[in-house]
Amino acid sequence: MAAESPLVTIVIPTFNQGQYLPACVDHCLFQTYPNIELIIIDGGSTDGTRDYLARLPKKIKETTMKPVVAMDGAGEIIRETTTVYPQDRKISTIVFDHDIGPTRTINEGLRRARGKYCTYIVGDDLPHPHMIEEMVEVLENQPVDFVYSDMNLVDDRGCIVRQIRLPDYDFERCLARWFHLGVSRLYRRSLHDTVGLMDQAFTAANDYDHYLRFAMAGCRFHHLPKILYSVRWHGPKRKTGQHTPDRYEILLEESRRCARRARAFLGAPSLATTGEP
């Protein structure tokens, strides 16, 4: 089956997310889709992430369990040793010895991607088991280049804080009014040949800028109205990553720049008076 399925590259950029990274990696490894290349980029972590990545190949190869599989005629329980992890995934890890920044961390993975389709999943998020399978189905059978889905927002215990339902694609609504494509997505890697990788001048709204460039180059987007992904939320008292106070302001300002650019491309200056950001 894998030979008949196009290769999909999942890039996992991570930085000091050692508490969450193993769950993220597991959710990628256990996707129902058969042909996956996983590229993990550690952008200079100092929290034990390197140790986890060094142990990962052995963990995947050697972790076993002995579940109950039957009862014999005498009533004895029969257990069989089984390997826990899929053994057919293509996995590579790249570790940097200093902080290279979030956008370069993603780019280091994307430039190594070999799949027909690719995405990146940050190291504390959780793709749901059928995410890649369902998105490839759309990309292979519909005239689209980029598919995105709805998401759950979950706390550190895995409880759902809220569900994020995104709009069907429209340039104005999804890119000119604000960024409404979310973080659950899969797209044709050939788009990199058209517009390049992420602009490293953007340190926060790098996806907004990247996908805006996709759209302006003619990318065909499709909304898949299913919950296929969980975004990690660490709570109001422990903001991390893009949501720390200083970085959040950068995210908002870079997003404003993208929205203004989208509005100029659309030729819709009236949007500036609608009350939208």
PDB file of C-alpha atoms in Angstrom:
ATOM      1  CA  MET A   1       0.000   0.000   0.000  1.00  0.00           C
ATOM      2  CA  ALA A   2       2.823   2.419   0.886  1.00  0.00           C
ATOM      3  CA  ALA A   3       4.330   2.085  -2.581  1.00  0.00           C
ATOM      4  CA  GLU A   4       1.025   3.223  -4.085  1.00  0.00           C
ATOM      5  CA  SER A   5       0.678   6.185  -1.734  1.00  0.00           C
ATOM      6  CA  PRO A   6       2.634   9.391  -2.381  1.00  0.00           C
ATOM      7  CA  LEU A   7       5.237  10.269   0.218  1.00  0.00           C
ATOM      8  CA  VAL A   8       4.174  12.852   2.810  1.00  0.00           C
ATOM      9  CA  THR A   9       6.751  14.829   4.776  1.00  0.00           C
ATOM     10  CA  ILE A  10       5.938  15.954   8.307  1.00  0.00           C
ATOM     11  CA  VAL A  11       8.411  18.453   9.725  1.00  0.00           C
ATOM     12  CA  ILE A  12       8.437  18.831  13.518  1.00  0.00           C
ATOM     13  CA  PRO A  13      10.211  22.042  14.564  1.00  0.00           C
ATOM     14  CA  THR A  14      10.858  22.103  18.300  1.00  0.00           C
ATOM     15  CA  PHE A  15      12.559  24.271  20.879  1.00  0.00           C
ATOM     16  CA  ASN A  16      12.488  23.441  24.595  1.00  0.00           C
ATOM     17  CA  GLN A  17       9.287  21.399  24.241  1.00  0.00           C
ATOM     18  CA  GLY A  18      10.695  18.220  25.758  1.00  0.00           C
ATOM     19  CA  GLN A  19       7.661  17.740  27.992  1.00  0.00           C
ATOM     20  CA  TYR A  20       5.361  17.518  24.970  1.00  0.00           C
ATOM     21  CA  LEU A  21       7.528  16.403  22.058  1.00  0.00           C
ATOM     22  CA  PRO A  22       7.233  12.614  22.668  1.00  0.00           C
ATOM     23  CA  ALA A  23       3.427  12.776  22.362  1.00  0.00           C
ATOM     24  CA  CYS A  24       3.683  14.879  19.199  1.00  0.00           C
ATOM     25  CA  VAL A  25       6.143  12.443  17.632  1.00  0.00           C
ATOM     26  CA  ASP A  26       3.982   9.457  18.593  1.00  0.00           C
ATOM     27  CA  HIS A  27       0.900  11.040  17.003  1.00  0.00           C
ATOM     28  CA  CYS A  28       2.894  11.515  13.790  1.00  0.00           C
ATOM     29  CA  LEU A  29       4.358   8.011  13.815  1.00  0.00           C
ATOM     30  CA  PHE A  30       0.959   6.395  14.390  1.00  0.00           C
ATOM     31  CA  GLN A  31      -0.823   8.148  11.524  1.00  0.00           C
ATOM     32  CA  THR A  32      -3.070   5.800   9.558  1.00  0.00           C
ATOM     33  CA  TYR A  33      -1.466   6.981   6.326  1.00  0.00           C
ATOM     34  CA  PRO A  34       1.249   4.500   5.273  1.00  0.00           C
ATOM     35  CA  ASN A  35       3.976   6.524   3.557  1.00  0.00           C
ATOM     36  CA  ILE A  36       5.378   9.189   5.883  1.00  0.00           C
ATOM     37  CA  GLU A  37       8.752  10.861   6.191  1.00  0.00           C
ATOM     38  CA  LEU A  38       9.312  12.511   9.576  1.00  0.00           C
ATOM     39  CA  ILE A  39      11.937  15.242   9.943  1.00  0.00           C
ATOM     40  CA  ILE A  40      12.505  16.554  13.467  1.00  0.00           C
ATOM     41  CA  ILE A  41      14.440  19.808  13.778  1.00  0.00           C
ATOM     42  CA  ASP A  42      15.642  20.857  17.217  1.00  0.00           C
ATOM     43  CA  GLY A  43      16.424  24.541  17.026  1.00  0.00           C
ATOM     44  CA  GLY A  44      18.831  24.579  19.972  1.00  0.00           C
ATOM     45  CA  SER A  45      16.902  23.177  22.958  1.00  0.00           C
ATOM     46  CA  THR A  46      18.438  23.100  26.432  1.00  0.00           C
ATOM     47  CA  ASP A  47      15.741  21.092  28.233  1.00  0.00           C
ATOM     48  CA  GLY A  48      16.566  17.450  27.516  1.00  0.00           C
ATOM     49  CA  THR A  49      15.087  17.338  24.022  1.00  0.00           C
ATOM     50  CA  ARG A  50      18.439  16.215  22.621  1.00  0.00           C
ATOM     51  CA  ASP A  51      18.531  13.209  24.938  1.00  0.00           C
ATOM     52  CA  TYR A  52      15.041  12.180  23.856  1.00  0.00           C
ATOM     53  CA  LEU A  53      15.965  12.474  20.183  1.00  0.00           C
ATOM     54  CA  ALA A  54      19.157  10.451  20.724  1.00  0.00           C
ATOM     55  CA  ARG A  55      17.118   7.651  22.313  1.00  0.00           C
ATOM     56  CA  LEU A  56      14.311   7.764  19.774  1.00  0.00           C
ATOM     57  CA  PRO A  57      15.642   5.263  17.172  1.00  0.00           C
ATOM     58  CA  LYS A  58      16.225   2.610  19.850  1.00  0.00           C
ATOM     59  CA  LYS A  59      12.846   3.338  21.417  1.00  0.00           C
ATOM     60  CA  ILE A  60      11.068   2.827  18.098  1.00  0.00           C
ATOM     61  CA  LYS A  61      13.001  -0.340  17.292  1.00  0.00           C
ATOM     62  CA  GLU A  62      12.932  -2.042  20.677  1.00  0.00           C
ATOM     63  CA  THR A  63       9.784  -1.019  22.551  1.00  0.00           C
ATOM     64  CA  THR A  64       7.539  -4.071  22.906  1.00  0.00           C
ATOM     65  CA  MET A  65       4.510  -5.240  24.861  1.00  0.00           C
ATOM     66  CA  LYS A  66       2.952  -8.626  25.563  1.00  0.00           C
ATOM     67  CA  PRO A  67      -0.809  -8.219  25.259  1.00  0.00           C
ATOM     68  CA  VAL A  68      -3.261 -11.042  25.805  1.00  0.00           C
ATOM     69  CA  VAL A  69      -4.161 -12.593  22.422  1.00  0.00           C
ATOM     70  CA  ALA A  70      -6.070 -15.759  23.338  1.00  0.00           C
ATOM     71  CA  MET A  71      -6.958 -18.389  25.896  1.00  0.00           C
ATOM     72  CA  ASP A  72      -5.937 -21.985  25.284  1.00  0.00           C
ATOM     73  CA  GLY A  73      -8.061 -25.065  25.839  1.00  0.00           C
ATOM     74  CA  ALA A  74      -6.933 -25.381  29.422  1.00  0.00           C
ATOM     75  CA  GLY A  75      -7.947 -21.821  30.239  1.00  0.00           C
ATOM     76  CA  GLU A  76      -4.398 -20.466  30.232  1.00  0.00           C
ATOM     77  CA  ILE A  77      -3.880 -16.922  29.000  1.00  0.00           C
ATOM     78  CA  ILE A  78      -1.667 -16.627  25.934  1.00  0.00           C
ATOM     79  CA  ARG A  79       0.415 -13.501  25.408  1.00  0.00           C
ATOM     80  CA  GLU A  80       2.473 -12.611  22.370  1.00  0.00           C
ATOM     81  CA  THR A  81       5.310 -10.109  22.154  1.00  0.00           C
ATOM     82  CA  THR A  82       4.518  -7.316  19.726  1.00  0.00           C
ATOM     83  CA  THR A  83       6.496  -4.293  18.584  1.00  0.00           C
ATOM     84  CA  VAL A  84       4.744  -1.098  19.616  1.00  0.00           C
ATOM     85  CA  TYR A  85       5.929   1.357  16.983  1.00  0.00           C
ATOM     86  CA  PRO A  86       5.550   1.213  13.202  1.00  0.00           C
ATOM     87  CA  GLN A  87       8.858   0.085  11.732  1.00  0.00           C
ATOM     88  CA  ASP A  88       8.418   1.493   8.226  1.00  0.00           C
ATOM     89  CA  ARG A  89       8.603   5.242   8.892  1.00  0.00           C
ATOM     90  CA  LYS A  90      11.430   7.327   7.445  1.00  0.00           C
ATOM     91  CA  ILE A  91      12.819   9.389  10.316  1.00  0.00           C
ATOM     92  CA  SER A  92      15.627  11.905  10.468  1.00  0.00           C
ATOM     93  CA  THR A  93      16.639  14.365  13.181  1.00  0.00           C
ATOM     94  CA  ILE A  94      18.731  17.511  12.935  1.00  0.00           C
ATOM     95  CA  VAL A  95      19.965  19.144  16.142  1.00  0.00           C
ATOM     96  CA  PHE A  96      21.453  22.634  16.392  1.00  0.00           C
ATOM     97  CA  ASP A  97      23.684  23.604  19.293  1.00  0.00           C
ATOM     98  CA  HIS A  98      22.248  27.114  19.660  1.00  0.00           C
ATOM     99  CA  ASP A  99      18.905  28.850  19.226  1.00  0.00           C
ATOM    100  CA  ILE A 100      18.407  29.415  15.479  1.00  0.00           C
ATOM    101  CA  GLY A 101      14.957  30.981  15.791  1.00  0.00           C
ATOM    102  CA  PRO A 102      11.515  29.570  14.956  1.00  0.00           C
ATOM    103  CA  THR A 103      11.354  30.398  11.253  1.00  0.00           C
ATOM    104  CA  ARG A 104      14.758  29.040  10.361  1.00  0.00           C
ATOM    105  CA  THR A 105      13.975  25.915  12.399  1.00  0.00           C
ATOM    106  CA  ILE A 106      10.924  25.264  10.205  1.00  0.00           C
ATOM    107  CA  ASN A 107      12.845  26.066   7.021  1.00  0.00           C
ATOM    108  CA  GLU A 108      15.638  23.646   7.903  1.00  0.00           C
ATOM    109  CA  GLY A 109      13.018  20.916   7.845  1.00  0.00           C
ATOM    110  CA  LEU A 110      11.073  22.089   4.803  1.00  0.00           C
ATOM    111  CA  ARG A 111      14.185  22.346   2.633  1.00  0.00           C
ATOM    112  CA  ARG A 112      14.945  18.691   3.396  1.00  0.00           C
ATOM    113  CA  ALA A 113      11.406  17.519   2.587  1.00  0.00           C
ATOM    114  CA  ARG A 114      11.104  14.947  -0.202  1.00  0.00           C
ATOM    115  CA  GLY A 115       7.374  14.243  -0.085  1.00  0.00           C
ATOM    116  CA  LYS A 116       4.859  15.101  -2.762  1.00  0.00           C
ATOM    117  CA  TYR A 117       2.940  16.741   0.073  1.00  0.00           C
ATOM    118  CA  CYS A 118       4.290  18.346   3.231  1.00  0.00           C
ATOM    119  CA  THR A 119       3.364  20.126   6.424  1.00  0.00           C
ATOM    120  CA  TYR A 120       4.937  21.130   9.709  1.00  0.00           C
ATOM    121  CA  ILE A 121       3.597  20.364  13.170  1.00  0.00           C
ATOM    122  CA  VAL A 122       5.083  22.209  16.147  1.00  0.00           C
ATOM    123  CA  GLY A 123       6.472  19.993  18.869  1.00  0.00           C
ATOM    124  CA  ASP A 124       3.693  20.416  21.433  1.00  0.00           C
ATOM    125  CA  ASP A 125       0.698  19.885  19.108  1.00  0.00           C
ATOM    126  CA  LEU A 126      -1.148  16.647  18.340  1.00  0.00           C
ATOM    127  CA  PRO A 127      -2.258  15.608  14.841  1.00  0.00           C
ATOM    128  CA  HIS A 128      -5.176  13.205  15.029  1.00  0.00           C
ATOM    129  CA  PRO A 129      -4.648   9.686  13.629  1.00  0.00           C
ATOM    130  CA  HIS A 130      -6.499  10.165  10.315  1.00  0.00           C
ATOM    131  CA  MET A 131      -5.273  13.708   9.580  1.00  0.00           C
ATOM    132  CA  ILE A 132      -2.746  12.894   6.863  1.00  0.00           C
ATOM    133  CA  GLU A 133      -4.870  10.143   5.310  1.00  0.00           C
ATOM    134  CA  GLU A 134      -7.909  12.389   4.948  1.00  0.00           C
ATOM    135  CA  MET A 135      -5.956  15.359   3.631  1.00  0.00           C
ATOM    136  CA  VAL A 136      -4.085  13.283   1.046  1.00  0.00           C
ATOM    137  CA  GLU A 137      -7.441  11.934  -0.116  1.00  0.00           C
ATOM    138  CA  VAL A 138      -8.540  15.497  -0.870  1.00  0.00           C
ATOM    139  CA  LEU A 139      -5.291  16.508  -2.555  1.00  0.00           C
ATOM    140  CA  GLU A 140      -5.212  13.391  -4.723  1.00  0.00           C
ATOM    141  CA  ASN A 141      -8.822  13.603  -5.865  1.00  0.00           C
ATOM    142  CA  GLN A 142      -9.753  17.277  -6.008  1.00  0.00           C
ATOM    143  CA  PRO A 143      -8.240  20.169  -7.975  1.00  0.00           C
ATOM    144  CA  VAL A 144      -6.618  21.781  -4.932  1.00  0.00           C
ATOM    145  CA  ASP A 145      -3.074  22.460  -3.711  1.00  0.00           C
ATOM    146  CA  PHE A 146      -3.565  23.150  -0.014  1.00  0.00           C
ATOM    147  CA  VAL A 147      -6.039  21.610   2.418  1.00  0.00           C
ATOM    148  CA  TYR A 148      -6.718  22.793   5.976  1.00  0.00           C
ATOM    149  CA  SER A 149      -9.021  21.465   8.693  1.00  0.00           C
ATOM    150  CA  ASP A 150     -10.743  22.442  11.911  1.00  0.00           C
ATOM    151  CA  MET A 151      -9.013  21.924  15.262  1.00  0.00           C
ATOM    152  CA  ASN A 152      -9.416  21.409  18.981  1.00  0.00           C
ATOM    153  CA  LEU A 153      -7.683  23.656  21.486  1.00  0.00           C
ATOM    154  CA  VAL A 154      -6.518  21.420  24.363  1.00  0.00           C
ATOM    155  CA  ASP A 155      -4.867  22.115  27.688  1.00  0.00           C
ATOM    156  CA  ASP A 156      -1.872  20.328  29.194  1.00  0.00           C
ATOM    157  CA  ARG A 157      -4.115  17.517  30.465  1.00  0.00           C
ATOM    158  CA  GLY A 158      -5.544  16.935  26.995  1.00  0.00           C
ATOM    159  CA  CYS A 159      -8.951  18.384  27.909  1.00  0.00           C
ATOM    160  CA  ILE A 160     -10.682  20.350  25.164  1.00  0.00           C
ATOM    161  CA  VAL A 161     -10.793  24.081  25.897  1.00  0.00           C
ATOM    162  CA  ARG A 162     -12.723  24.894  22.723  1.00  0.00           C
ATOM    163  CA  GLN A 163     -13.192  23.815  19.127  1.00  0.00           C
ATOM    164  CA  ILE A 164     -11.926  26.013  16.317  1.00  0.00           C
ATOM    165  CA  ARG A 165     -14.176  25.913  13.261  1.00  0.00           C
ATOM    166  CA  LEU A 166     -12.575  27.667  10.312  1.00  0.00           C
ATOM    167  CA  PRO A 167     -14.382  29.231   7.347  1.00  0.00           C
ATOM    168  CA  ASP A 168     -14.467  27.763   3.861  1.00  0.00           C
ATOM    169  CA  TYR A 169     -11.726  29.354   1.830  1.00  0.00           C
ATOM    170  CA  ASP A 170     -12.134  32.882   0.560  1.00  0.00           C
ATOM    171  CA  PHE A 171      -9.126  35.137   0.010  1.00  0.00           C
ATOM    172  CA  GLU A 172     -10.738  38.124   1.671  1.00  0.00           C
ATOM    173  CA  ARG A 173     -12.049  36.283   4.714  1.00  0.00           C
ATOM    174  CA  CYS A 174      -9.076  33.958   5.275  1.00  0.00           C
ATOM    175  CA  LEU A 175      -6.172  36.253   4.414  1.00  0.00           C
ATOM    176  CA  ALA A 176      -7.257  39.890   3.980  1.00  0.00           C
ATOM    177  CA  ARG A 177      -9.471  40.298   7.043  1.00  0.00           C
ATOM    178  CA  TRP A 178      -7.189  38.147   9.236  1.00  0.00           C
ATOM    179  CA  PHE A 179      -5.435  34.778   9.123  1.00  0.00           C
ATOM    180  CA  HIS A 180      -8.046  32.022   9.185  1.00  0.00           C
ATOM    181  CA  LEU A 181      -6.235  28.982   7.781  1.00  0.00           C
ATOM    182  CA  GLY A 182      -5.189  27.587  11.148  1.00  0.00           C
ATOM    183  CA  VAL A 183      -2.295  25.201  11.763  1.00  0.00           C
ATOM    184  CA  SER A 184      -3.785  21.900  10.585  1.00  0.00           C
ATOM    185  CA  ARG A 185      -2.793  21.714   6.909  1.00  0.00           C
ATOM    186  CA  LEU A 186      -1.136  19.747   4.131  1.00  0.00           C
ATOM    187  CA  TYR A 187      -0.016  21.102   0.781  1.00  0.00           C
ATOM    188  CA  ARG A 188       1.880  20.327  -2.391  1.00  0.00           C
ATOM    189  CA  ARG A 189       5.610  20.663  -1.799  1.00  0.00           C
ATOM    190  CA  SER A 190       5.936  22.065  -5.334  1.00  0.00           C
ATOM    191  CA  LEU A 191       4.597  25.346  -3.926  1.00  0.00           C
ATOM    192  CA  HIS A 192       8.077  25.863  -2.473  1.00  0.00           C
ATOM    193  CA  ASP A 193       9.447  25.895  -6.019  1.00  0.00           C
ATOM    194  CA  THR A 194       6.989  28.683  -6.873  1.00  0.00           C
ATOM    195  CA  VAL A 195       7.300  31.005  -3.865  1.00  0.00           C
ATOM    196  CA  GLY A 196      10.251  29.697  -1.846  1.00  0.00           C
ATOM    197  CA  LEU A 197      10.387  28.790   1.835  1.00  0.00           C
ATOM    198  CA  MET A 198       9.357  30.965   4.776  1.00  0.00           C
ATOM    199  CA  ASP A 199      10.677  34.493   4.970  1.00  0.00           C
ATOM    200  CA  GLN A 200      13.025  34.525   7.958  1.00  0.00           C
ATOM    201  CA  ALA A 201      12.340  38.239   8.428  1.00  0.00           C
ATOM    202  CA  PHE A 202       9.031  37.023   9.909  1.00  0.00           C
ATOM    203  CA  THR A 203       9.680  35.563  13.342  1.00  0.00           C
ATOM    204  CA  ALA A 204       6.057  35.022  14.390  1.00  0.00           C
ATOM    205  CA  ALA A 205       3.509  35.320  11.544  1.00  0.00           C
ATOM    206  CA  ASN A 206       5.745  33.278   9.244  1.00  0.00           C
ATOM    207  CA  ASP A 207       2.892  30.985   8.179  1.00  0.00           C
ATOM    208  CA  TYR A 208       0.583  33.922   7.434  1.00  0.00           C
ATOM    209  CA  ASP A 209       3.197  35.464   5.136  1.00  0.00           C
ATOM    210  CA  HIS A 210       4.072  32.122   3.518  1.00  0.00           C
ATOM    211  CA  TYR A 211       0.512  31.114   2.703  1.00  0.00           C
ATOM    212  CA  LEU A 212      -0.378  34.614   1.568  1.00  0.00           C
ATOM    213  CA  ARG A 213       2.413  34.266  -0.973  1.00  0.00           C
ATOM    214  CA  PHE A 214       0.970  30.875  -1.937  1.00  0.00           C
ATOM    215  CA  ALA A 215      -2.416  32.506  -2.526  1.00  0.00           C
ATOM    216  CA  MET A 216      -1.042  35.413  -4.540  1.00  0.00           C
ATOM    217  CA  ALA A 217       0.768  32.862  -6.743  1.00  0.00           C
ATOM    218  CA  GLY A 218      -2.505  31.104  -7.539  1.00  0.00           C
ATOM    219  CA  CYS A 219      -2.624  28.332  -4.892  1.00  0.00           C
ATOM    220  CA  ARG A 220      -5.989  26.554  -4.674  1.00  0.00           C
ATOM    221  CA  PHE A 221      -7.135  26.165  -1.052  1.00  0.00           C
ATOM    222  CA  HIS A 222      -9.728  23.785   0.347  1.00  0.00           C
ATOM    223  CA  HIS A 223     -11.319  23.675   3.796  1.00  0.00           C
ATOM    224  CA  LEU A 224     -11.930  20.185   5.194  1.00  0.00           C
ATOM    225  CA  PRO A 225     -14.620  20.712   7.874  1.00  0.00           C
ATOM    226  CA  LYS A 226     -13.406  18.042  10.283  1.00  0.00           C
ATOM    227  CA  ILE A 227     -11.538  18.163  13.591  1.00  0.00           C
ATOM    228  CA  LEU A 228      -8.200  16.562  12.668  1.00  0.00           C
ATOM    229  CA  TYR A 229      -5.741  18.292  14.993  1.00  0.00           C
ATOM    230  CA  SER A 230      -5.281  19.486  18.577  1.00  0.00           C
ATOM    231  CA  VAL A 231      -3.461  22.735  19.296  1.00  0.00           C
ATOM    232  CA  ARG A 232      -1.834  22.815  22.720  1.00  0.00           C
ATOM    233  CA  TRP A 233      -2.839  25.661  25.050  1.00  0.00           C
ATOM    234  CA  HIS A 234      -0.741  26.029  28.179  1.00  0.00           C
ATOM    235  CA  GLY A 235      -3.143  28.244  30.086  1.00  0.00           C
ATOM    236  CA  PRO A 236      -3.345  31.979  30.836  1.00  0.00           C
ATOM    237  CA  LYS A 237      -0.615  31.837  33.492  1.00  0.00           C
ATOM    238  CA  ARG A 238       1.944  29.935  31.425  1.00  0.00           C
ATOM    239  CA  LYS A 239       2.050  31.464  27.997  1.00  0.00           C
ATOM    240  CA  THR A 240       4.778  29.961  25.812  1.00  0.00           C
ATOM    241  CA  GLY A 241       6.143  30.321  22.289  1.00  0.00           C
ATOM    242  CA  GLN A 242       4.269  32.897  20.235  1.00  0.00           C
ATOM    243  CA  HIS A 243       1.978  33.761  23.136  1.00  0.00           C
ATOM    244  CA  THR A 244       4.496  35.119  25.610  1.00  0.00           C
ATOM    245  CA  PRO A 245       3.751  38.854  26.060  1.00  0.00           C
ATOM    246  CA  ASP A 246       6.696  40.132  24.013  1.00  0.00           C
ATOM    247  CA  ARG A 247       6.320  37.617  21.176  1.00  0.00           C
ATOM    248  CA  TYR A 248       2.545  38.012  21.003  1.00  0.00           C
ATOM    249  CA  GLU A 249       2.925  41.695  20.190  1.00  0.00           C
ATOM    250  CA  ILE A 250       5.333  40.751  17.394  1.00  0.00           C
ATOM    251  CA  LEU A 251       2.817  38.190  16.129  1.00  0.00           C
ATOM    252  CA  LEU A 252       0.063  40.804  16.023  1.00  0.00           C
ATOM    253  CA  GLU A 253       2.224  43.395  14.269  1.00  0.00           C
ATOM    254  CA  GLU A 254       3.515  40.948  11.652  1.00  0.00           C
ATOM    255  CA  SER A 255      -0.039  39.727  11.094  1.00  0.00           C
ATOM    256  CA  ARG A 256      -1.231  43.302  10.562  1.00  0.00           C
ATOM    257  CA  ARG A 257       1.454  43.717   7.894  1.00  0.00           C
ATOM    258  CA  CYS A 258       0.268  40.568   6.130  1.00  0.00           C
ATOM    259  CA  ALA A 259      -3.379  41.623   6.300  1.00  0.00           C
ATOM    260  CA  ARG A 260      -2.561  45.025   4.811  1.00  0.00           C
ATOM    261  CA  ARG A 261      -0.602  43.344   2.016  1.00  0.00           C
ATOM    262  CA  ALA A 262      -3.502  41.020   1.296  1.00  0.00           C
ATOM    263  CA  ARG A 263      -5.911  43.952   1.179  1.00  0.00           C
ATOM    264  CA  ALA A 264      -3.661  45.827  -1.219  1.00  0.00           C
ATOM    265  CA  PHE A 265      -3.462  42.734  -3.447  1.00  0.00           C
ATOM    266  CA  LEU A 266      -7.234  42.419  -3.329  1.00  0.00           C
ATOM    267  CA  GLY A 267      -7.654  46.098  -4.106  1.00  0.00           C
ATOM    268  CA  ALA A 268     -10.095  46.527  -1.246  1.00  0.00           C
ATOM    269  CA  PRO A 269      -9.090  49.573   0.794  1.00  0.00           C
ATOM    270  CA  SER A 270     -12.612  49.706   2.244  1.00  0.00           C
ATOM    271  CA  LEU A 271     -11.646  46.813   4.494  1.00  0.00           C
ATOM    272  CA  ALA A 272      -9.575  49.261   6.481  1.00  0.00           C
ATOM    273  CA  THR A 273     -12.781  50.849   7.811  1.00  0.00           C
ATOM    274  CA  THR A 274     -14.688  47.668   8.703  1.00  0.00           C
ATOM    275  CA  GLY A 275     -13.278  47.376  12.196  1.00  0.00           C
ATOM    276  CA  GLU A 276     -11.225  44.311  11.282  1.00  0.00           C
ATOM    277  CA  PRO A 277      -7.623  44.178  12.570  1.00  0.00           C
TER     278      PRO A 277
END
